[in-house]
């Protein structure tokens, strides 16, 4: 079983390598990904000579990745699957490069591998950073976002009176209808020691606190309209000066699935 899996991975690696070592082969697969096209249509999109494109098409046909039906070229099933993975790889690379300062300077251990593989869903995310002239820029942007939401779901890795204060304010003003927070045992115990937090948050029927035993190394918030993510530095200190914000459906779905992952068997 293990040998078969390794063989399969090696084959996939060879296929991806085969494509990525030729920009023409890669571009042809991407161009054909959504629809079949004839040579003129491919040439118009790629702005390359017909001879160069035909050479690439012939190589792809020989490897059963592209087939020709009369004048039209289309992807085979293998070609479609390979193109899907290549596009995800390109989008993942773009996502990391676009906000590389954020991803390179933080601990990613709180994000499971299968979610790191789907970072392409955050390719449109906005990176917001505080500065020496505005130390609260990232936090203020976060507060602006949650102030427009009626439902919030949060993975809370720190005890933060600033965040609690704003959650309570939204609840008191009836702007927030439901608040679900995943937090660890240590933070929950600290909250229970505070009469104010106990009365204003823990005893509010609109609030659900879900206790977990591990320490989540990320601060995730999402609603139906946005997703935000902050992380820890590699020295394990929480970084409240940088935040990723994304309002696109794919990113919100990514956040929702990550939230469910941390819920685990509490679903």
Coordinates of C-alpha atoms in Angstrom, one line a residue:
X1 CA 0.0 0.0 0.0
X2 CA 2.8 2.4 1.0
X3 CA 4.8 1.5 -2.1
X4 CA 1.8 2.1 -4.3
X5 CA 1.2 5.5 -2.7
X6 CA 4.8 6.5 -3.2
X7 CA 4.7 5.3 -6.9
X8 CA 1.5 7.4 -7.4
X9 CA 3.1 10.5 -5.9
X10 CA 6.2 10.0 -8.0
X11 CA 4.1 9.8 -11.1
X12 CA 2.1 13.0 -10.1
X13 CA 5.4 14.8 -9.5
X14 CA 6.7 13.7 -12.9
X15 CA 3.5 14.9 -14.6
X16 CA 3.7 18.3 -12.8
X17 CA 7.4 18.6 -13.6
X18 CA 6.7 17.7 -17.2
X19 CA 4.3 20.6 -17.4
X20 CA 6.2 23.2 -15.4
X21 CA 9.5 22.7 -17.4
X22 CA 7.7 24.0 -20.4
X23 CA 5.7 27.3 -20.1
X24 CA 4.1 26.5 -23.5
X25 CA 2.7 23.2 -22.3
X26 CA 1.4 24.8 -19.1
X27 CA -0.2 27.7 -20.9
X28 CA -1.9 25.4 -23.4
X29 CA -3.5 23.4 -20.6
X30 CA -4.6 26.5 -18.8
X31 CA -6.1 28.0 -22.0
X32 CA -8.1 24.7 -22.6
X33 CA -9.1 24.3 -19.0
X34 CA -12.6 25.8 -19.3
X35 CA -13.4 25.2 -23.0
X36 CA -12.3 23.5 -26.2
X37 CA -10.6 25.8 -28.7
X38 CA -9.2 25.7 -32.3
X39 CA -5.7 26.6 -33.2
X40 CA -6.6 30.2 -34.1
X41 CA -8.3 30.8 -30.7
X42 CA -5.3 29.3 -28.8
X43 CA -2.9 31.5 -30.8
X44 CA -5.0 34.6 -30.2
X45 CA -4.9 34.0 -26.4
X46 CA -1.3 33.0 -26.1
X47 CA 0.1 35.5 -28.8
X48 CA 2.6 32.8 -29.9
X49 CA 3.5 31.5 -33.4
X50 CA 1.3 28.6 -34.7
X51 CA 4.4 26.3 -35.1
X52 CA 5.3 26.7 -31.4
X53 CA 1.8 26.0 -30.3
X54 CA 1.4 23.0 -32.6
X55 CA 4.6 21.5 -31.2
X56 CA 3.3 21.9 -27.6
X57 CA -0.1 20.4 -28.6
X58 CA 1.6 17.4 -30.2
X59 CA 3.6 16.7 -27.1
X60 CA 0.5 16.9 -24.9
X61 CA -1.4 14.6 -27.3
X62 CA 1.3 12.1 -27.1
X63 CA 1.1 12.1 -23.3
X64 CA -2.7 11.7 -23.4
X65 CA -3.4 15.1 -21.9
X66 CA -4.9 16.8 -24.9
X67 CA -7.0 15.3 -27.8
X68 CA -8.2 16.7 -31.1
X69 CA -11.7 16.5 -32.4
X70 CA -11.9 17.8 -35.9
X71 CA -10.5 21.4 -35.6
X72 CA -10.9 21.6 -31.9
X73 CA -8.5 20.8 -29.1
X74 CA -9.8 19.7 -25.7
X75 CA -8.3 18.3 -22.5
X76 CA -8.6 14.6 -21.7
X77 CA -9.7 13.5 -18.3
X78 CA -6.0 13.2 -17.2
X79 CA -5.3 16.6 -18.7
X80 CA -8.2 18.2 -16.9
X81 CA -7.1 16.7 -13.5
X82 CA -3.5 17.8 -14.1
X83 CA -4.5 21.3 -15.2
X84 CA -6.6 21.6 -12.0
X85 CA -3.6 20.8 -9.8
X86 CA -1.3 23.1 -11.8
X87 CA -3.7 26.0 -11.5
X88 CA -4.1 25.5 -7.8
X89 CA -0.3 25.3 -7.5
X90 CA 0.1 28.6 -9.4
X91 CA -2.7 30.2 -7.3
X92 CA -1.1 29.0 -4.1
X93 CA 2.3 30.5 -5.2
X94 CA 0.6 33.7 -6.1
X95 CA -1.2 33.8 -2.7
X96 CA 2.1 33.4 -0.8
X97 CA 4.0 35.9 -3.0
X98 CA 1.3 38.5 -2.7
X99 CA 1.3 38.6 1.1
X100 CA 4.7 36.9 1.6
X101 CA 5.6 39.2 4.5
X102 CA 2.6 37.9 6.5
X103 CA 3.1 34.2 5.6
X104 CA 6.9 34.2 6.0
X105 CA 7.0 35.9 9.4
X106 CA 4.5 33.8 11.3
X107 CA 4.1 30.4 12.7
X108 CA 1.8 28.3 10.4
X109 CA 1.5 25.3 12.7
X110 CA -2.0 26.3 13.6
X111 CA -3.1 25.7 10.0
X112 CA -3.4 22.0 9.1
X113 CA -1.6 20.9 6.0
X114 CA -4.8 20.3 3.9
X115 CA -5.7 24.0 4.6
X116 CA -2.3 25.2 3.6
X117 CA -2.8 23.3 0.4
X118 CA -5.9 25.5 -0.2
X119 CA -4.3 28.9 0.4
X120 CA -5.2 29.7 -3.2
X121 CA -8.7 30.4 -1.8
X122 CA -7.1 33.4 -0.1
X123 CA -5.5 34.8 -3.2
X124 CA -7.6 38.0 -3.1
X125 CA -6.9 38.6 0.7
X126 CA -5.9 42.0 1.8
X127 CA -2.9 42.3 4.1
X128 CA -3.3 45.1 6.7
X129 CA -0.4 46.1 8.9
X130 CA 0.0 48.5 11.8
X131 CA 2.9 51.0 11.7
X132 CA 4.8 53.1 14.2
X133 CA 2.5 56.0 13.3
X134 CA -0.6 53.9 13.8
X135 CA -0.1 51.0 16.1
X136 CA -3.8 50.1 16.2
X137 CA -4.4 50.0 12.4
X138 CA -4.9 46.2 12.1
X139 CA -7.0 46.0 15.3
X140 CA -9.2 49.0 14.3
X141 CA -9.9 47.4 10.9
X142 CA -10.9 44.2 12.7
X143 CA -13.4 46.2 14.9
X144 CA -14.8 47.9 11.8
X145 CA -15.5 44.6 10.2
X146 CA -17.1 42.9 13.2
X147 CA -19.3 45.9 13.9
X148 CA -21.2 45.3 10.7
X149 CA -22.0 41.6 11.5
X150 CA -25.0 40.0 13.1
X151 CA -23.3 36.6 13.5
X152 CA -19.7 35.9 14.3
X153 CA -17.7 32.7 14.8
X154 CA -14.3 33.0 16.3
X155 CA -11.3 30.9 17.2
X156 CA -9.8 32.8 20.1
X157 CA -6.2 31.8 21.1
X158 CA -5.6 34.6 23.6
X159 CA -7.2 36.3 26.6
X160 CA -7.9 39.7 25.3
X161 CA -9.9 42.3 27.2
X162 CA -9.9 44.6 24.2
X163 CA -11.7 42.0 22.1
X164 CA -14.1 41.1 24.9
X165 CA -15.0 44.7 25.3
X166 CA -16.0 45.1 21.7
X167 CA -17.9 41.8 21.6
X168 CA -19.9 42.9 24.7
X169 CA -20.6 46.3 23.2
X170 CA -22.0 44.8 20.0
X171 CA -24.2 42.4 22.1
X172 CA -25.5 45.2 24.3
X173 CA -26.4 47.3 21.3
X174 CA -28.2 44.3 19.8
X175 CA -26.0 44.6 16.7
X176 CA -24.7 41.1 17.3
X177 CA -27.3 38.3 17.3
X178 CA -25.1 35.3 17.8
X179 CA -21.4 34.8 18.9
X180 CA -19.7 31.5 18.9
X181 CA -16.2 31.3 20.3
X182 CA -13.8 28.3 20.3
X183 CA -11.2 28.8 23.1
X184 CA -9.0 26.6 25.3
X185 CA -9.6 25.6 28.9
X186 CA -7.1 28.1 30.3
X187 CA -8.8 31.1 28.7
X188 CA -12.2 29.9 29.7
X189 CA -11.1 29.6 33.4
X190 CA -9.7 33.1 33.4
X191 CA -13.0 34.4 32.0
X192 CA -15.0 32.7 34.7
X193 CA -12.9 34.5 37.3
X194 CA -14.2 37.9 36.0
X195 CA -17.7 38.8 37.2
X196 CA -18.0 41.2 34.4
X197 CA -17.1 38.7 31.7
X198 CA -19.2 36.0 33.3
X199 CA -22.3 38.2 33.3
X200 CA -21.8 40.0 30.0
X201 CA -20.5 37.1 27.9
X202 CA -20.7 33.7 29.5
X203 CA -24.3 34.0 30.7
X204 CA -25.6 35.7 27.6
X205 CA -27.8 33.2 25.7
X206 CA -26.7 34.6 22.4
X207 CA -23.1 33.5 23.2
X208 CA -21.8 30.0 22.8
X209 CA -18.4 29.1 24.3
X210 CA -16.8 25.9 23.0
X211 CA -14.0 24.6 25.1
X212 CA -11.1 22.7 23.5
X213 CA -8.0 21.4 25.2
X214 CA -5.3 22.3 22.7
X215 CA -3.9 25.8 22.1
X216 CA -4.9 27.0 18.7
X217 CA -2.1 29.0 17.1
X218 CA -4.3 31.3 15.1
X219 CA -7.0 33.9 15.6
X220 CA -9.8 33.3 13.1
X221 CA -13.0 35.3 12.7
X222 CA -15.6 34.9 10.1
X223 CA -19.2 35.9 9.2
X224 CA -21.2 35.6 6.1
X225 CA -19.5 38.6 4.7
X226 CA -15.8 38.3 5.6
X227 CA -12.9 36.2 7.1
X228 CA -10.0 37.5 9.1
X229 CA -6.8 35.8 10.2
X230 CA -4.0 36.7 12.6
X231 CA -1.2 34.5 13.6
X232 CA 1.6 34.1 16.1
X233 CA 5.3 34.9 15.5
X234 CA 7.7 32.0 15.3
X235 CA 8.8 32.8 18.9
X236 CA 5.2 32.0 20.0
X237 CA 4.2 35.6 20.8
X238 CA 0.9 36.6 19.4
X239 CA 1.0 39.3 16.6
X240 CA -1.8 41.8 16.7
X241 CA -0.1 44.2 14.3
X242 CA -0.9 42.2 11.1
X243 CA -4.1 40.8 9.8
X244 CA -5.4 39.1 6.6
X245 CA -8.9 40.2 5.5
X246 CA -10.9 38.5 2.7
X247 CA -14.5 39.1 1.7
X248 CA -14.7 36.5 -1.1
X249 CA -16.8 33.4 -0.8
X250 CA -13.9 31.0 -1.2
X251 CA -12.0 32.5 1.6
X252 CA -15.0 32.6 3.9
X253 CA -15.6 28.9 3.1
X254 CA -12.0 28.2 3.9
X255 CA -12.4 29.9 7.3
X256 CA -15.6 28.0 8.0
X257 CA -14.0 24.7 7.3
X258 CA -11.1 25.6 9.5
X259 CA -13.5 26.5 12.3
X260 CA -15.2 23.1 11.9
X261 CA -11.8 21.4 12.0
X262 CA -11.1 22.9 15.4
X263 CA -14.6 21.9 16.6
X264 CA -13.7 18.3 15.8
X265 CA -16.0 15.8 17.6
X266 CA -18.0 18.7 19.2
X267 CA -20.0 19.1 16.0

